[in-house]
Every structure is written in C-alpha cells, then in structure tokens.
Short mmCIF file of N, CA, C and O in Angstrom, two decimals:
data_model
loop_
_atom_site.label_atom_id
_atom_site.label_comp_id
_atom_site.label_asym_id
_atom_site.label_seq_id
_atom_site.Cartn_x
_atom_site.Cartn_y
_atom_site.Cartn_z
N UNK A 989 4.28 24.68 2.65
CA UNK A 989 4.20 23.51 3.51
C UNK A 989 5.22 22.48 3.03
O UNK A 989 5.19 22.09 1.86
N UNK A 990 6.21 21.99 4.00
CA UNK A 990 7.03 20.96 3.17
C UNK A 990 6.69 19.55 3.61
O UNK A 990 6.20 19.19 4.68
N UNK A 991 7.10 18.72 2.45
CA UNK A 991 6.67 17.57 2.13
C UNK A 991 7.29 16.31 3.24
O UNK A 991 8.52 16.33 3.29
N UNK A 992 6.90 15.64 3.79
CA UNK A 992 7.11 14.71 4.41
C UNK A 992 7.36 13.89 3.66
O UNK A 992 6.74 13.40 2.71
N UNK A 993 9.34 13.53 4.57
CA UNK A 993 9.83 12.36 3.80
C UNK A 993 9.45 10.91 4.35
O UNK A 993 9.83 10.59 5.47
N UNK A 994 8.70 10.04 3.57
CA UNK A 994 8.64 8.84 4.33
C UNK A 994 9.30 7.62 4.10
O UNK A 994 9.44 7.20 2.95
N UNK A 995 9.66 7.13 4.91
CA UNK A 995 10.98 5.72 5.15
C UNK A 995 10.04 4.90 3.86
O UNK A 995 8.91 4.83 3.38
N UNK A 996 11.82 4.21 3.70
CA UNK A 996 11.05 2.86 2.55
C UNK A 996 10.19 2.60 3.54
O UNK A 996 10.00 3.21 4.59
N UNK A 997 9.40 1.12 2.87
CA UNK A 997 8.80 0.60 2.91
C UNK A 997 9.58 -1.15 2.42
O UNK A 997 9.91 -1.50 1.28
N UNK A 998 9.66 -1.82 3.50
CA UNK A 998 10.89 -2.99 3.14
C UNK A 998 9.72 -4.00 3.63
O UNK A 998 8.90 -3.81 4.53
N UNK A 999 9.87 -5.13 2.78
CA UNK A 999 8.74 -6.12 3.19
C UNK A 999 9.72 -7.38 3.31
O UNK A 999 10.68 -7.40 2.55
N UNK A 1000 9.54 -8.43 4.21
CA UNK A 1000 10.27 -9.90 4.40
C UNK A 1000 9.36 -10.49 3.09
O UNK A 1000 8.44 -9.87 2.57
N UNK A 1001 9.81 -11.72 2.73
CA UNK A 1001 8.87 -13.01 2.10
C UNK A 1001 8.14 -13.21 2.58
O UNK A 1001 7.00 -13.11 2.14
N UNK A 1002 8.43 -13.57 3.66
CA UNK A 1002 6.92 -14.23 4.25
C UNK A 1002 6.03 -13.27 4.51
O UNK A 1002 4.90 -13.72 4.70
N UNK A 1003 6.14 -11.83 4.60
CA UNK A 1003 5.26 -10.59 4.95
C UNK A 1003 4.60 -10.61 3.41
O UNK A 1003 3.39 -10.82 3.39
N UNK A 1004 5.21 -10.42 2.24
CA UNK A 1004 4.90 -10.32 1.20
C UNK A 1004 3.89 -11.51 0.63
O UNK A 1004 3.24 -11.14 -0.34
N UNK A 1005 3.71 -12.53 0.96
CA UNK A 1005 3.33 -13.72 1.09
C UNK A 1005 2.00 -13.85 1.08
O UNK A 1005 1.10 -14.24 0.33
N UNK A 1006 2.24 -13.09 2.81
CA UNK A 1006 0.88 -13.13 3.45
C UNK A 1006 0.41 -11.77 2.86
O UNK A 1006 -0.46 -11.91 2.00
N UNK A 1007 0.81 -10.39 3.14
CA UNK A 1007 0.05 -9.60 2.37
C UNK A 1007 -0.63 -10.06 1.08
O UNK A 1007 -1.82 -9.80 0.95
N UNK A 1008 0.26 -10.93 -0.25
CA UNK A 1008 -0.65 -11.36 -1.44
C UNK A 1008 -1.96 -12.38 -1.33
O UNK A 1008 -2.77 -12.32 -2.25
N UNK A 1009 -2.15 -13.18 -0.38
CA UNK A 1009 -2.89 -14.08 0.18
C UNK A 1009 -4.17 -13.21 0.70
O UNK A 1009 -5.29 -13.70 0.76
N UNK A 1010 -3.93 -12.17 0.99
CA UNK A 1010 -4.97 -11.42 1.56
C UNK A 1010 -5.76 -10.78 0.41
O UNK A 1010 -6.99 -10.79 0.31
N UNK A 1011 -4.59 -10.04 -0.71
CA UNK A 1011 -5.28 -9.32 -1.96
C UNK A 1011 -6.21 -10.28 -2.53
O UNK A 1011 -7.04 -9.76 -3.28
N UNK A 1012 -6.32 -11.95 -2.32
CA UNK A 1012 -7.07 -12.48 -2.80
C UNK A 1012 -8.61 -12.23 -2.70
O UNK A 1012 -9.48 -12.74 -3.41
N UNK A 1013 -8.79 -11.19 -1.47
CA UNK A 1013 -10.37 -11.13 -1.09
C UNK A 1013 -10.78 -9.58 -1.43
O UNK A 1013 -10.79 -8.55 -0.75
N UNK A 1014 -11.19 -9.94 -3.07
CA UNK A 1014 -11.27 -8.68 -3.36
C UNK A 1014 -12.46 -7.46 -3.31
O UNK A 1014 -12.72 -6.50 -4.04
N UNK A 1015 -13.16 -8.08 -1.87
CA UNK A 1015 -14.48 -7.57 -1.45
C UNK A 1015 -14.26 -6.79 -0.33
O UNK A 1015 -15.27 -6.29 0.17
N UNK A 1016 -12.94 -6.51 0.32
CA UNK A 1016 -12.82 -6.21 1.50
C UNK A 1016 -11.95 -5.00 1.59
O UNK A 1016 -11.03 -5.06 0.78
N UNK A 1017 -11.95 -4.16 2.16
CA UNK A 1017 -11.54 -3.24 2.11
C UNK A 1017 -9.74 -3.52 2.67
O UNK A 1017 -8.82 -2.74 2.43
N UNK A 1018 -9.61 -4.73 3.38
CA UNK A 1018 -8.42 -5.26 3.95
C UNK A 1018 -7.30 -5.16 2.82
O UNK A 1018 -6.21 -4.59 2.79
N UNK A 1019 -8.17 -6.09 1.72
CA UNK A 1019 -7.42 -6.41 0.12
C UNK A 1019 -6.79 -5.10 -0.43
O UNK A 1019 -5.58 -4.85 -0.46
N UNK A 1020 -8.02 -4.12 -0.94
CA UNK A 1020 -7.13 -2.60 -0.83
C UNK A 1020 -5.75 -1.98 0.16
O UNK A 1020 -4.76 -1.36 -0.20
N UNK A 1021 -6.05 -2.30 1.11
CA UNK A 1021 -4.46 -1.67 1.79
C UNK A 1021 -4.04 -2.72 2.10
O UNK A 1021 -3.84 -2.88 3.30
N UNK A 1022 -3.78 -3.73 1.28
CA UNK A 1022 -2.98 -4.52 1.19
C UNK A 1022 -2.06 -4.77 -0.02
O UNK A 1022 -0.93 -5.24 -0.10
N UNK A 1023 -3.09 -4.22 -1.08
CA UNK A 1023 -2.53 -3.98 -2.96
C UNK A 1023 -1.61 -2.54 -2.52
O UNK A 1023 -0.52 -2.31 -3.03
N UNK A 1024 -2.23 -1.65 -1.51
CA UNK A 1024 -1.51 -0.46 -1.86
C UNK A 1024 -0.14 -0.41 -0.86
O UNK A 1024 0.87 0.21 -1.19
N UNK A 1025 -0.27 -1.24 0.52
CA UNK A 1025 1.16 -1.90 1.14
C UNK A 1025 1.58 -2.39 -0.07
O UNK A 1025 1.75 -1.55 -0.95
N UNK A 1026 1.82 -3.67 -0.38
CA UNK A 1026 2.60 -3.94 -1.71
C UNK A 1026 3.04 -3.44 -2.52
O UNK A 1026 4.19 -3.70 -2.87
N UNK A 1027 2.09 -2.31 -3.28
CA UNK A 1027 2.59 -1.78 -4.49
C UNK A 1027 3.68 -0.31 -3.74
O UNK A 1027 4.77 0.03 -4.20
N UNK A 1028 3.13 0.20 -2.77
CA UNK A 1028 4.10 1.08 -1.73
C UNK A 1028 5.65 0.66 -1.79
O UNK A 1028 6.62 1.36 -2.09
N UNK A 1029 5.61 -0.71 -1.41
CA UNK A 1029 6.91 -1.46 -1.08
C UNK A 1029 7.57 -1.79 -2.52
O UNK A 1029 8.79 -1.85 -2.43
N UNK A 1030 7.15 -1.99 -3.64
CA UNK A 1030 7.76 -2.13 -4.82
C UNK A 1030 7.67 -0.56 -5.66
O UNK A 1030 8.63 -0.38 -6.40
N UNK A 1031 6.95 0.22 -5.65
CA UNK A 1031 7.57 1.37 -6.29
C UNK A 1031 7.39 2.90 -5.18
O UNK A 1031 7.20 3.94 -5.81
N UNK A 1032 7.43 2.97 -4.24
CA UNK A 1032 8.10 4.32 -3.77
C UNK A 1032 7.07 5.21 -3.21
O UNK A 1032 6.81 5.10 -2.01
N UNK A 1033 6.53 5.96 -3.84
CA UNK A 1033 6.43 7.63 -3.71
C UNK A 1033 4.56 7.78 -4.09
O UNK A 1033 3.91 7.95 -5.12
N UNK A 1034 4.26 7.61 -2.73
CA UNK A 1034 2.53 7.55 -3.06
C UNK A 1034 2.02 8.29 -4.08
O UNK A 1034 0.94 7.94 -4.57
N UNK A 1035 2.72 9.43 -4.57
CA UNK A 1035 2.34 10.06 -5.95
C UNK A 1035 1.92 8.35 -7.22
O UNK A 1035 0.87 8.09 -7.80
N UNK A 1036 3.22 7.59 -7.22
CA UNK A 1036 3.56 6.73 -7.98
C UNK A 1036 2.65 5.94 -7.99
O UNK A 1036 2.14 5.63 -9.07
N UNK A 1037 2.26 5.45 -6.89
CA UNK A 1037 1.41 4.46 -5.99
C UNK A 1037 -0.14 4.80 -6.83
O UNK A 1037 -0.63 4.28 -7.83
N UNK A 1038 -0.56 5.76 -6.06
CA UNK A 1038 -1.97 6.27 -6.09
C UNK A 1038 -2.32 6.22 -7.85
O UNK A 1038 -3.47 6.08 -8.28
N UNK A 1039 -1.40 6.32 -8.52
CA UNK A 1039 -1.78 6.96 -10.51
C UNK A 1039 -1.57 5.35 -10.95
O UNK A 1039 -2.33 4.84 -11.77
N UNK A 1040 -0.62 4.69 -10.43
CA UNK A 1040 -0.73 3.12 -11.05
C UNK A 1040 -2.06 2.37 -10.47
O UNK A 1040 -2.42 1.46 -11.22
N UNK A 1041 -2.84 2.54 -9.35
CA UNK A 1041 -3.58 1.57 -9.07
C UNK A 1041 -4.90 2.26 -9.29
O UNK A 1041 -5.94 1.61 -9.20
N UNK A 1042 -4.91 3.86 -9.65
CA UNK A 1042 -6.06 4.60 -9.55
C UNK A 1042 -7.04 5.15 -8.48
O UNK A 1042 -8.24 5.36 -8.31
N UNK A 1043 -5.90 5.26 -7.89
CA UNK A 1043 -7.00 5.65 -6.34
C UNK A 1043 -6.29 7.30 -5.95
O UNK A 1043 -5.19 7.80 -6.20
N UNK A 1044 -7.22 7.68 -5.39
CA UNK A 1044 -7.05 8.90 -4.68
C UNK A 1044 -5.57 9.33 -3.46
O UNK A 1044 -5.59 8.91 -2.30
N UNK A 1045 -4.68 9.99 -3.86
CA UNK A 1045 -3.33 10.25 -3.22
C UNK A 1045 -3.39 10.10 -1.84
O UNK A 1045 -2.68 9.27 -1.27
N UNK A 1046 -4.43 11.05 -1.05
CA UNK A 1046 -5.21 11.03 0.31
C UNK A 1046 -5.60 9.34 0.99
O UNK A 1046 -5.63 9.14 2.21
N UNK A 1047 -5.89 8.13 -0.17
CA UNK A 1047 -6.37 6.79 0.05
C UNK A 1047 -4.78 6.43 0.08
O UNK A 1047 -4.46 5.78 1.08
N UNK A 1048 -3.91 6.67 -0.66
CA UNK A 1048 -2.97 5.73 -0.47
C UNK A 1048 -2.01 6.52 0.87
O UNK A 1048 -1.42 5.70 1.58
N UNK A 1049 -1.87 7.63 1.15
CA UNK A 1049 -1.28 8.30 2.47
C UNK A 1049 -1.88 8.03 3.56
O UNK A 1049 -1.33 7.91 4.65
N UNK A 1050 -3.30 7.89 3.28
CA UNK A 1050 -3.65 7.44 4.65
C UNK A 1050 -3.42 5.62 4.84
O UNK A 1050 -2.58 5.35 5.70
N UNK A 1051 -3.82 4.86 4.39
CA UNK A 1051 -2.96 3.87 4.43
C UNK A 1051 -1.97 3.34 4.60
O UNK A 1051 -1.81 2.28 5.19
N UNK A 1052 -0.94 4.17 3.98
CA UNK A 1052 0.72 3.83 4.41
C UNK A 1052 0.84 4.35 5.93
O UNK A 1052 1.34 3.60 6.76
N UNK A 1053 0.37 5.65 6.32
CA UNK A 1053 0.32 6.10 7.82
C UNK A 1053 0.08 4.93 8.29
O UNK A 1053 1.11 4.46 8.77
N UNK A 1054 -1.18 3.95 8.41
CA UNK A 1054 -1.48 3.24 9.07
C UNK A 1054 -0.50 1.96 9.44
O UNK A 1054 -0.63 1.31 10.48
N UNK A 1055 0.14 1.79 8.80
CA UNK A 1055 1.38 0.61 8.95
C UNK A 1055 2.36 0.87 10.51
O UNK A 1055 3.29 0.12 10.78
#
C-alpha cells in the first residue's frame, strides 16, 4: 500500500494566533486538534506529530484530513 504524500501544512499569524487561543481550553476536544494543527504545521510528518504529543498516529491523520 503506498503512503500518501500530504501538502505542508502553512499557517498565517493570525491563523496561528487564533489556533493558540483555542489550545487554551484544555477540556475540549477542539484544543486537541488544535495542539495537533499546530504542532502538524511546525514539524511535518504525522509519524513526528503523533510520538511528540503522545497520541495515537490514526488521532493525528484523522485530524489533519479534517482541515
């Protein structure tokens, strides 16, 4: 099965902004795919993603899909 290449992930300031403003509500499931948008957009390769924040590879792919 081959691997799907997926586009950066490029965030404006003010996107980045507001995404961190949101991580503030750390009860919500919003805050999560919002740490894992962010951390997506600063290092790469949901392998990368998923082992720095500790979540399941499947949690951070399905998330980035959702964008």
């Amino acid at each position: 099965m081959a691997v799907q290449q997926l586009a950066p992930l490029i965030l404006s300031g003010d996107e980045r902004a507001e995404l961190r403003s949101l991580t503030m509500r750390r009860k919500t499931a919003q805050a999560l795919r919002t740490r894992i948008v962010l951390t997506c957009a600063e290092d790469g390769p949901n392998m990368e993603v998923a082992a720095k924040l500790g979540l399941d590879l499947q949690t951070v792919g399905k998330s980035r899909r959702r964008l």
